[in-house]
CSV table of C-alpha atoms in Angstrom, one decimal:
chain,number,residue,atom,x,y,z
A,1226,UNK,CA,0.1,0.0,0.2
A,1227,UNK,CA,3.0,2.8,1.2
A,1228,UNK,CA,3.9,1.6,-2.4
A,1229,UNK,CA,1.1,2.1,-4.2
A,1230,UNK,CA,1.0,5.8,-2.2
A,1231,UNK,CA,4.3,6.6,-3.3
A,1232,UNK,CA,3.5,6.0,-6.7
A,1233,UNK,CA,0.2,7.9,-6.7
A,1234,UNK,CA,2.3,10.9,-5.3
A,1235,UNK,CA,5.0,10.9,-8.1
A,1236,UNK,CA,1.9,10.7,-10.9
A,1237,UNK,CA,0.5,14.2,-9.8
A,1238,UNK,CA,3.4,15.2,-8.8
A,1239,UNK,CA,4.8,14.8,-12.5
A,1240,UNK,CA,1.1,16.3,-13.6
A,1241,UNK,CA,1.5,19.1,-12.1
A,1242,UNK,CA,5.1,20.0,-13.5
A,1243,UNK,CA,4.1,19.2,-17.1
A,1244,UNK,CA,0.5,21.7,-16.2
A,1245,UNK,CA,2.2,24.3,-15.0
A,1246,UNK,CA,5.0,24.2,-18.2
A,1247,UNK,CA,2.5,23.5,-20.7
A,1248,UNK,CA,1.6,26.1,-23.7
A,1249,UNK,CA,-1.7,28.3,-22.3
A,1250,UNK,CA,-3.9,28.2,-25.2
A,1251,UNK,CA,-4.9,31.1,-27.1
A,1252,UNK,CA,-8.3,32.9,-29.0
A,1253,UNK,CA,-7.6,33.3,-32.9
A,1254,UNK,CA,-10.2,33.2,-35.7
A,1255,UNK,CA,-11.2,29.8,-37.2
A,1256,UNK,CA,-8.7,28.6,-38.7
A,1257,UNK,CA,-8.7,27.3,-42.4
A,1258,UNK,CA,-8.7,23.9,-43.6
A,1259,UNK,CA,-5.0,22.6,-44.9
A,1260,UNK,CA,-5.9,22.9,-48.8
A,1261,UNK,CA,-4.0,19.8,-49.8
A,1262,UNK,CA,-5.1,16.0,-50.4
A,1263,UNK,CA,-5.1,13.3,-47.6
A,1264,UNK,CA,-4.4,16.3,-45.1
A,1265,UNK,CA,-8.0,17.5,-44.4
A,1266,UNK,CA,-7.1,17.5,-40.3
A,1267,UNK,CA,-4.5,19.6,-40.2
A,1268,UNK,CA,-5.6,23.0,-39.5
A,1269,UNK,CA,-3.7,26.7,-41.8
A,1270,UNK,CA,-3.4,29.5,-39.2
A,1271,UNK,CA,-1.7,33.7,-39.9
A,1272,UNK,CA,2.0,33.5,-38.6
A,1273,UNK,CA,1.7,36.8,-37.3
A,1274,UNK,CA,-1.5,35.8,-35.7
A,1275,UNK,CA,0.1,32.6,-33.8
A,1276,UNK,CA,4.3,33.8,-34.0
A,1277,UNK,CA,6.4,35.0,-31.8
A,1278,UNK,CA,9.0,36.8,-34.0
A,1279,UNK,CA,12.9,37.7,-33.1
A,1280,UNK,CA,14.3,38.8,-35.8
A,1281,UNK,CA,13.9,41.5,-38.9
A,1282,UNK,CA,10.4,40.7,-40.1
A,1283,UNK,CA,7.5,42.2,-42.7
A,1284,UNK,CA,3.9,41.6,-42.5
A,1285,UNK,CA,3.5,41.9,-46.4
A,1286,UNK,CA,0.8,42.3,-48.0
A,1287,UNK,CA,0.5,39.8,-51.5
A,1288,UNK,CA,-1.1,41.5,-53.9
A,1289,UNK,CA,0.7,44.8,-53.5
A,1290,UNK,CA,4.7,42.8,-54.3
A,1291,UNK,CA,5.5,41.4,-58.0
A,1292,UNK,CA,7.5,38.8,-56.2
A,1293,UNK,CA,3.9,37.1,-54.0
A,1294,UNK,CA,0.8,39.2,-56.0
A,1295,UNK,CA,0.0,35.4,-58.0
A,1296,UNK,CA,-0.8,33.5,-54.9
A,1297,UNK,CA,-2.5,37.0,-53.6
A,1298,UNK,CA,-6.2,34.4,-53.0
A,1299,UNK,CA,-4.2,32.1,-50.8
A,1300,UNK,CA,-2.3,34.1,-49.0
A,1301,UNK,CA,-3.9,37.8,-48.8
A,1302,UNK,CA,-0.5,38.6,-46.6
A,1303,UNK,CA,2.5,37.0,-46.5
A,1304,UNK,CA,5.2,36.9,-43.3
A,1305,UNK,CA,8.5,37.3,-45.1
A,1306,UNK,CA,12.8,38.2,-43.9
A,1307,UNK,CA,16.0,38.2,-45.1
A,1308,UNK,CA,17.6,37.5,-42.6
A,1309,UNK,CA,19.6,34.9,-41.2
A,1310,UNK,CA,19.5,34.4,-37.6
A,1311,UNK,CA,16.4,35.7,-37.6
A,1312,UNK,CA,13.3,33.3,-36.1
A,1313,UNK,CA,9.5,32.4,-35.8
A,1314,UNK,CA,7.8,30.5,-32.8
A,1315,UNK,CA,5.0,29.2,-31.5
A,1316,UNK,CA,4.0,26.4,-29.7
A,1317,UNK,CA,0.9,23.4,-30.1
A,1318,UNK,CA,-0.3,20.5,-28.4
A,1319,UNK,CA,-0.4,17.5,-31.2
A,1320,UNK,CA,2.0,15.5,-33.4
A,1321,UNK,CA,2.3,17.3,-36.7
A,1322,UNK,CA,3.1,20.5,-37.7
A,1323,UNK,CA,4.6,22.5,-41.0
A,1324,UNK,CA,5.0,25.9,-43.2
A,1325,UNK,CA,3.3,26.3,-46.5
A,1326,UNK,CA,5.1,29.2,-48.8
A,1327,UNK,CA,6.6,30.2,-51.5
A,1328,UNK,CA,9.8,28.8,-52.6
A,1329,UNK,CA,12.1,30.6,-55.1
A,1330,UNK,CA,15.9,30.8,-56.3
A,1331,UNK,CA,16.3,33.4,-53.7
A,1332,UNK,CA,14.5,31.7,-51.1
A,1333,UNK,CA,17.3,29.8,-48.0
A,1334,UNK,CA,17.2,26.9,-45.6
A,1335,UNK,CA,15.4,26.5,-42.4
A,1336,UNK,CA,16.5,25.5,-39.3
A,1337,UNK,CA,13.6,23.4,-37.1
A,1338,UNK,CA,14.1,23.1,-33.0
A,1339,UNK,CA,11.6,21.1,-30.9
A,1340,UNK,CA,11.5,22.0,-27.4
A,1341,UNK,CA,14.7,24.1,-27.8
A,1342,UNK,CA,16.3,20.9,-30.0
A,1343,UNK,CA,17.4,21.5,-33.7
A,1344,UNK,CA,16.0,18.1,-35.2
A,1345,UNK,CA,17.2,15.8,-37.4
A,1346,UNK,CA,14.1,15.4,-40.1
A,1347,UNK,CA,13.9,11.9,-41.8
A,1348,UNK,CA,11.6,11.7,-44.8
A,1349,UNK,CA,9.4,9.1,-44.2
A,1350,UNK,CA,10.3,6.6,-47.0
A,1351,UNK,CA,6.9,5.7,-47.1
A,1352,UNK,CA,5.2,9.1,-49.5
A,1353,UNK,CA,6.3,10.9,-52.0
A,1354,UNK,CA,5.1,14.3,-50.2
A,1355,UNK,CA,6.9,16.3,-48.1
A,1356,UNK,CA,6.1,15.2,-44.7
A,1357,UNK,CA,9.1,13.6,-42.4
A,1358,UNK,CA,9.9,12.5,-38.9
A,1359,UNK,CA,12.0,15.1,-36.0
A,1360,UNK,CA,14.8,12.9,-35.2
A,1361,UNK,CA,18.0,12.7,-33.1
A,1362,UNK,CA,20.8,11.8,-35.7
A,1363,UNK,CA,19.2,10.4,-38.8
A,1364,UNK,CA,18.4,12.6,-41.9
A,1365,UNK,CA,19.1,16.6,-42.9
A,1366,UNK,CA,18.9,19.5,-40.4
A,1367,UNK,CA,17.6,22.0,-43.2
A,1368,UNK,CA,14.3,22.9,-44.4
A,1369,UNK,CA,15.2,23.6,-48.0
A,1370,UNK,CA,13.1,26.0,-49.6
A,1371,UNK,CA,14.8,27.0,-52.7
A,1372,UNK,CA,13.4,26.1,-56.0
A,1373,UNK,CA,14.6,26.5,-59.6
A,1374,UNK,CA,11.3,28.4,-60.1
A,1375,UNK,CA,8.4,30.5,-57.7
A,1376,UNK,CA,6.2,27.4,-56.6
A,1377,UNK,CA,3.6,27.0,-53.8
A,1378,UNK,CA,5.2,24.5,-51.7
A,1379,UNK,CA,5.1,23.1,-47.8
A,1380,UNK,CA,6.2,20.5,-45.8
A,1381,UNK,CA,4.8,18.8,-42.6
A,1382,UNK,CA,7.0,17.1,-39.8
A,1383,UNK,CA,5.7,14.4,-37.1
A,1384,UNK,CA,7.1,14.2,-33.3
A,1385,UNK,CA,5.7,12.5,-30.5
A,1386,UNK,CA,2.0,13.8,-29.6
A,1387,UNK,CA,1.8,16.6,-26.9
A,1388,UNK,CA,2.9,20.5,-26.1
A,1389,UNK,CA,5.9,21.6,-28.5
A,1390,UNK,CA,7.7,24.7,-29.0
A,1391,UNK,CA,8.5,25.0,-32.3
A,1392,UNK,CA,11.0,27.5,-33.2
A,1393,UNK,CA,11.9,28.2,-37.2
A,1394,UNK,CA,15.0,30.0,-37.9
A,1395,UNK,CA,16.9,30.6,-41.3
A,1396,UNK,CA,20.0,29.2,-41.5
A,1397,UNK,CA,23.6,31.4,-41.4
A,1398,UNK,CA,24.7,28.6,-43.9
A,1399,UNK,CA,24.1,30.1,-47.5
A,1400,UNK,CA,26.8,32.8,-46.4
A,1401,UNK,CA,26.6,36.3,-47.0
A,1402,UNK,CA,23.8,35.9,-49.6
A,1403,UNK,CA,20.5,37.2,-48.4
A,1404,UNK,CA,17.9,34.1,-47.7
A,1405,UNK,CA,14.4,34.9,-48.0
A,1406,UNK,CA,11.7,33.5,-46.2
A,1407,UNK,CA,8.6,34.3,-47.5
A,1408,UNK,CA,5.9,31.9,-45.2
A,1409,UNK,CA,2.4,31.9,-45.6
A,1410,UNK,CA,0.6,30.3,-43.1
A,1411,UNK,CA,2.0,27.7,-40.2
A,1412,UNK,CA,0.7,24.3,-40.2
A,1413,UNK,CA,-0.5,22.1,-37.0
A,1414,UNK,CA,-2.4,19.1,-36.9
A,1415,UNK,CA,-3.8,19.7,-32.6
A,1416,UNK,CA,-4.6,22.8,-30.6
A,1417,UNK,CA,-2.2,25.9,-30.8
A,1418,UNK,CA,-1.2,27.2,-28.2
A,1419,UNK,CA,0.8,30.7,-26.9
A,1420,UNK,CA,4.8,30.4,-27.9
A,1421,UNK,CA,7.4,30.7,-25.3
A,1422,UNK,CA,10.2,31.3,-26.7
A,1423,UNK,CA,13.4,28.9,-25.1
A,1424,UNK,CA,16.1,30.3,-24.5
A,1425,UNK,CA,19.9,29.4,-25.4
A,1426,UNK,CA,19.2,28.0,-28.8
A,1427,UNK,CA,21.8,25.9,-30.3
A,1428,UNK,CA,23.8,26.8,-32.8
A,1429,UNK,CA,25.5,24.7,-35.6
A,1430,UNK,CA,28.4,24.9,-34.5
A,1431,UNK,CA,27.1,23.6,-31.0
A,1432,UNK,CA,24.9,21.0,-32.6
A,1433,UNK,CA,27.4,19.4,-34.3
A,1434,UNK,CA,30.1,19.0,-31.3
A,1435,UNK,CA,27.5,17.5,-29.3
A,1436,UNK,CA,26.8,14.5,-31.8
A,1437,UNK,CA,29.9,14.0,-32.1
A,1438,UNK,CA,30.1,14.2,-28.4
A,1439,UNK,CA,26.9,11.6,-28.5
A,1440,UNK,CA,27.8,9.5,-31.1
A,1441,UNK,CA,31.7,8.7,-29.8
A,1442,UNK,CA,29.9,8.0,-26.4
A,1443,UNK,CA,27.8,5.8,-28.4
A,1444,UNK,CA,30.4,3.6,-29.3
A,1445,UNK,CA,31.4,2.9,-25.2
A,1446,UNK,CA,27.5,2.2,-24.9
A,1447,UNK,CA,27.5,-1.4,-25.8
A,1448,UNK,CA,30.7,-2.4,-22.7
A,1449,UNK,CA,29.4,-0.3,-19.5
A,1450,UNK,CA,25.4,-0.1,-20.0
A,1451,UNK,CA,26.1,-4.0,-18.3
A,1452,UNK,CA,28.1,-3.3,-15.4
A,1453,UNK,CA,25.9,-3.8,-12.4
A,1454,UNK,CA,25.7,-0.8,-9.6
A,1455,UNK,CA,26.6,1.0,-11.7
A,1456,UNK,CA,26.5,5.1,-11.1
A,1457,UNK,CA,25.7,7.5,-14.3
A,1458,UNK,CA,26.7,11.3,-13.9
A,1459,UNK,CA,25.0,13.3,-16.5
A,1460,UNK,CA,25.4,17.0,-17.5
A,1461,UNK,CA,27.5,19.9,-19.1
A,1462,UNK,CA,31.1,21.0,-19.1
A,1463,UNK,CA,32.0,20.6,-16.1
A,1464,UNK,CA,30.8,17.1,-16.3
A,1465,UNK,CA,32.6,16.9,-19.3
A,1466,UNK,CA,35.8,18.0,-18.8
A,1467,UNK,CA,36.4,15.9,-14.9
A,1468,UNK,CA,38.4,13.6,-16.9
A,1469,UNK,CA,39.3,11.4,-13.9
A,1470,UNK,CA,36.2,10.9,-12.6
A,1471,UNK,CA,35.5,7.3,-13.5
A,1472,UNK,CA,39.0,6.5,-12.2
A,1473,UNK,CA,38.5,9.4,-8.9
A,1474,UNK,CA,36.4,5.7,-7.5
A,1475,UNK,CA,38.4,3.2,-8.2
A,1476,UNK,CA,36.2,0.0,-7.2
A,1477,UNK,CA,33.1,0.8,-8.2
A,1478,UNK,CA,31.7,1.7,-11.5
A,1479,UNK,CA,30.8,5.3,-13.3
A,1480,UNK,CA,29.8,6.5,-15.7
A,1481,UNK,CA,30.8,9.8,-17.8
A,1482,UNK,CA,28.7,11.7,-19.4
A,1483,UNK,CA,29.3,15.4,-20.0
A,1484,UNK,CA,28.2,16.9,-23.0
A,1485,UNK,CA,30.1,21.1,-22.7
A,1486,UNK,CA,27.2,23.4,-23.3
A,1487,UNK,CA,24.5,21.6,-22.9
A,1488,UNK,CA,21.1,23.2,-20.2
A,1489,UNK,CA,18.6,20.6,-18.2
A,1490,UNK,CA,15.9,21.0,-21.4
A,1491,UNK,CA,19.4,19.6,-23.6
A,1492,UNK,CA,19.9,16.9,-21.1
A,1493,UNK,CA,15.5,15.9,-21.9
A,1494,UNK,CA,16.1,16.4,-25.1
A,1495,UNK,CA,18.9,13.9,-25.5
A,1496,UNK,CA,17.5,11.4,-22.8
A,1497,UNK,CA,17.2,8.2,-25.1
A,1498,UNK,CA,20.9,8.8,-26.4
A,1499,UNK,CA,22.5,9.5,-22.7
A,1500,UNK,CA,20.6,8.2,-19.6
A,1501,UNK,CA,17.7,5.1,-22.0
A,1502,UNK,CA,21.2,2.6,-22.3
A,1503,UNK,CA,22.0,2.0,-18.8
A,1504,UNK,CA,20.5,0.5,-15.5
A,1505,UNK,CA,21.7,2.3,-13.4
A,1506,UNK,CA,21.7,2.1,-9.5
A,1507,UNK,CA,22.3,6.2,-9.5
A,1508,UNK,CA,22.0,9.0,-11.4
A,1509,UNK,CA,23.6,12.2,-11.1
A,1510,UNK,CA,22.1,15.4,-12.5
A,1511,UNK,CA,24.2,18.3,-12.7
A,1512,UNK,CA,22.7,21.1,-15.0
A,1513,UNK,CA,21.9,24.5,-14.2
A,1514,UNK,CA,25.6,26.3,-15.2
A,1515,UNK,CA,25.1,27.6,-19.1
A,1516,UNK,CA,21.1,28.1,-18.0
A,1517,UNK,CA,22.1,31.1,-16.3
A,1518,UNK,CA,24.6,31.9,-19.0
A,1519,UNK,CA,21.6,32.5,-20.8
A,1520,UNK,CA,19.7,34.1,-18.7
A,1521,UNK,CA,17.0,32.6,-17.9
A,1522,UNK,CA,14.5,33.0,-14.6
A,1523,UNK,CA,14.9,30.6,-11.5
A,1524,UNK,CA,11.8,29.8,-12.5
A,1525,UNK,CA,12.8,29.0,-15.7
A,1526,UNK,CA,15.5,26.7,-14.4
A,1527,UNK,CA,13.7,24.5,-12.4
A,1528,UNK,CA,10.8,24.4,-14.2
A,1529,UNK,CA,13.3,22.6,-16.8
A,1530,UNK,CA,14.8,20.6,-14.2
A,1531,UNK,CA,11.4,19.4,-12.5
A,1532,UNK,CA,10.5,18.1,-15.8
A,1533,UNK,CA,13.6,16.7,-16.5
A,1534,UNK,CA,13.8,14.8,-13.4
A,1535,UNK,CA,9.8,13.6,-13.6
A,1536,UNK,CA,11.3,11.5,-16.7
A,1537,UNK,CA,14.2,10.0,-15.2
A,1538,UNK,CA,12.2,8.5,-13.0
A,1539,UNK,CA,9.7,7.7,-15.4
A,1540,UNK,CA,12.1,6.0,-17.1
A,1541,UNK,CA,14.9,4.7,-14.5
A,1542,UNK,CA,12.3,3.8,-11.8
A,1543,UNK,CA,14.3,1.9,-8.8
A,1544,UNK,CA,17.4,4.5,-9.6
A,1545,UNK,CA,17.9,6.7,-7.2
A,1546,UNK,CA,18.7,10.6,-8.4
A,1547,UNK,CA,21.1,13.0,-6.7
A,1548,UNK,CA,21.1,16.7,-8.5
A,1549,UNK,CA,23.8,18.5,-8.2
A,1550,UNK,CA,23.8,22.6,-6.8
A,1551,UNK,CA,25.2,24.8,-9.7
A,1552,UNK,CA,28.6,26.0,-8.5
A,1553,UNK,CA,29.8,29.4,-7.6
A,1554,UNK,CA,32.3,30.6,-10.5
A,1555,UNK,CA,34.8,33.9,-10.7
A,1556,UNK,CA,33.2,34.4,-14.7
A,1557,UNK,CA,29.7,34.6,-12.9
A,1558,UNK,CA,30.1,36.3,-9.7
A,1559,UNK,CA,27.3,38.8,-10.4
A,1560,UNK,CA,24.5,36.2,-10.8
A,1561,UNK,CA,25.6,34.4,-7.4
A,1562,UNK,CA,22.1,35.5,-5.8
A,1563,UNK,CA,20.3,33.4,-8.5
A,1564,UNK,CA,22.6,30.8,-8.3
A,1565,UNK,CA,21.9,30.3,-5.1
A,1566,UNK,CA,18.2,31.0,-4.7
A,1567,UNK,CA,18.3,27.8,-7.2
A,1568,UNK,CA,20.4,26.1,-5.1
A,1569,UNK,CA,18.1,26.4,-2.6
A,1570,UNK,CA,14.5,25.4,-4.5
A,1571,UNK,CA,17.1,22.6,-6.3
A,1572,UNK,CA,17.3,21.1,-2.5
A,1573,UNK,CA,13.8,21.7,-1.5
A,1574,UNK,CA,12.4,20.0,-4.4
A,1575,UNK,CA,15.2,17.5,-3.9
A,1576,UNK,CA,14.8,17.2,-0.3
A,1577,UNK,CA,11.2,16.7,-1.6
A,1578,UNK,CA,11.3,13.4,-3.2
A,1579,UNK,CA,11.5,9.5,-2.6
A,1580,UNK,CA,15.2,7.8,-3.7
A,1581,UNK,CA,16.1,11.4,-4.3
A,1582,UNK,CA,19.9,13.3,-3.1
A,1583,UNK,CA,20.9,16.3,-2.9
A,1584,UNK,CA,25.1,17.3,-3.3
A,1585,UNK,CA,26.4,20.9,-2.2
A,1586,UNK,CA,29.3,21.7,-4.5
A,1587,UNK,CA,28.4,25.1,-4.1
A,1588,UNK,CA,29.1,25.7,-0.4
A,1589,UNK,CA,32.3,24.3,-0.5
A,1590,UNK,CA,33.3,26.1,-3.3
A,1591,UNK,CA,33.6,29.6,-1.1
A,1592,UNK,CA,36.0,31.4,1.2
A,1593,UNK,CA,35.0,32.0,5.0
A,1594,UNK,CA,33.1,35.3,3.4
A,1595,UNK,CA,30.7,33.8,1.2
A,1596,UNK,CA,33.1,34.4,-2.2
A,1597,UNK,CA,33.8,33.1,-4.9
A,1598,UNK,CA,37.6,31.2,-4.2
A,1599,UNK,CA,39.7,31.6,-8.2
A,1600,UNK,CA,42.3,29.5,-7.0
A,1601,UNK,CA,39.8,26.6,-8.0
A,1602,UNK,CA,39.5,27.5,-11.6
A,1603,UNK,CA,41.1,27.7,-15.0
A,1604,UNK,CA,42.2,30.5,-16.7
A,1605,UNK,CA,38.3,31.2,-17.8
A,1606,UNK,CA,36.7,31.4,-14.8
A,1607,UNK,CA,33.9,28.4,-15.1
A,1608,UNK,CA,35.8,25.8,-14.9
A,1609,UNK,CA,37.5,23.8,-12.6
A,1610,UNK,CA,40.6,23.4,-12.0
A,1611,UNK,CA,42.3,20.2,-10.5
A,1612,UNK,CA,42.0,21.9,-6.8
A,1613,UNK,CA,37.9,22.7,-7.8
A,1614,UNK,CA,37.5,18.9,-8.5
A,1615,UNK,CA,39.1,17.3,-5.8
A,1616,UNK,CA,36.4,19.3,-3.6
A,1617,UNK,CA,33.7,18.0,-6.4
A,1618,UNK,CA,35.1,14.5,-6.2
A,1619,UNK,CA,35.3,14.7,-1.8
A,1620,UNK,CA,31.5,15.7,-2.4
A,1621,UNK,CA,30.6,13.2,-4.7
A,1622,UNK,CA,32.3,10.4,-2.7
A,1623,UNK,CA,29.6,11.1,-0.1
A,1624,UNK,CA,27.0,9.4,-2.3
A,1625,UNK,CA,29.0,7.4,-4.6
A,1626,UNK,CA,30.7,5.7,-2.0
A,1627,UNK,CA,28.2,5.2,0.5
């Protein structure tokens, strides 16, 4: 009975977090049905009504523009930009989204982000239509909107059912040439919701580094996945750069899976590659540093961490989960109050959860006056020096060696 009550409580807590993170519904004019055969359940939305924009965008009256007037009866207005890095974000609850746009020789490529992750787009083999599936490591990163002649074009992307924050970004990969997007409609199968763009989207260079790192780890997964009583340590660069982590605990099966530059939302997105392959007795999570760098609010950080926590709990119900405080560092000394407030809330959350621990590496890295100790860090003022990792080894050891 006790196990049942605990499981039920965890389920209710997870639902509460999901409800907090779910985008709010928005009131709009009745959307039009998508006019391509076979997609009767897909609706069309005017971009300016459902998207939040970043960068230089214009809502152009198609009948007044020679490039678009041929399609004015279908798209009275067209959302357009010629600036690389310009983004549009929208949210929905469903399993399919896409764009309906005007292709042409001067158009560019779009990067597609789903819940903060720049996804690969894998063309579905069972159709000759432009329908893709969002994946982690298989396909292409780009929706190419170029065509020899101007024409209407659409693309649909399948995702797991649920709430999703979507961002479309005009890629920089075309170099110095202008790369236009002429977007007529946003396509959604499901319910449109209020957009809440995710801060700190990965750039292409960083994304490729992540993918290389993860593929390198996957080569080792076969030999490490079977380790008994293992401790899996995941997180951002401070874990990635702790090269002696596994050897620092002789006789203990420690698995290091750090990926530099990640946030909690990124670890969530790559959970099937970094966490799922293992059956550890303990999972230690270090994230939050990069959220501070991208100026996330404490409430946003906690929301992302709780989302990650409950998903890891679902995936590995018998594993102990240990959350690690965000370290102080010279380069982020001005953010110390925010870091400490996050750490306070993170500890409080960890203490409220069964089979959950908290590792405080923050306090031992301060001096007696509460100031950051620069001698514990590398010259970059951000990552621990060997003396800093000595403290980490001691604090992690209280959990790993027990």
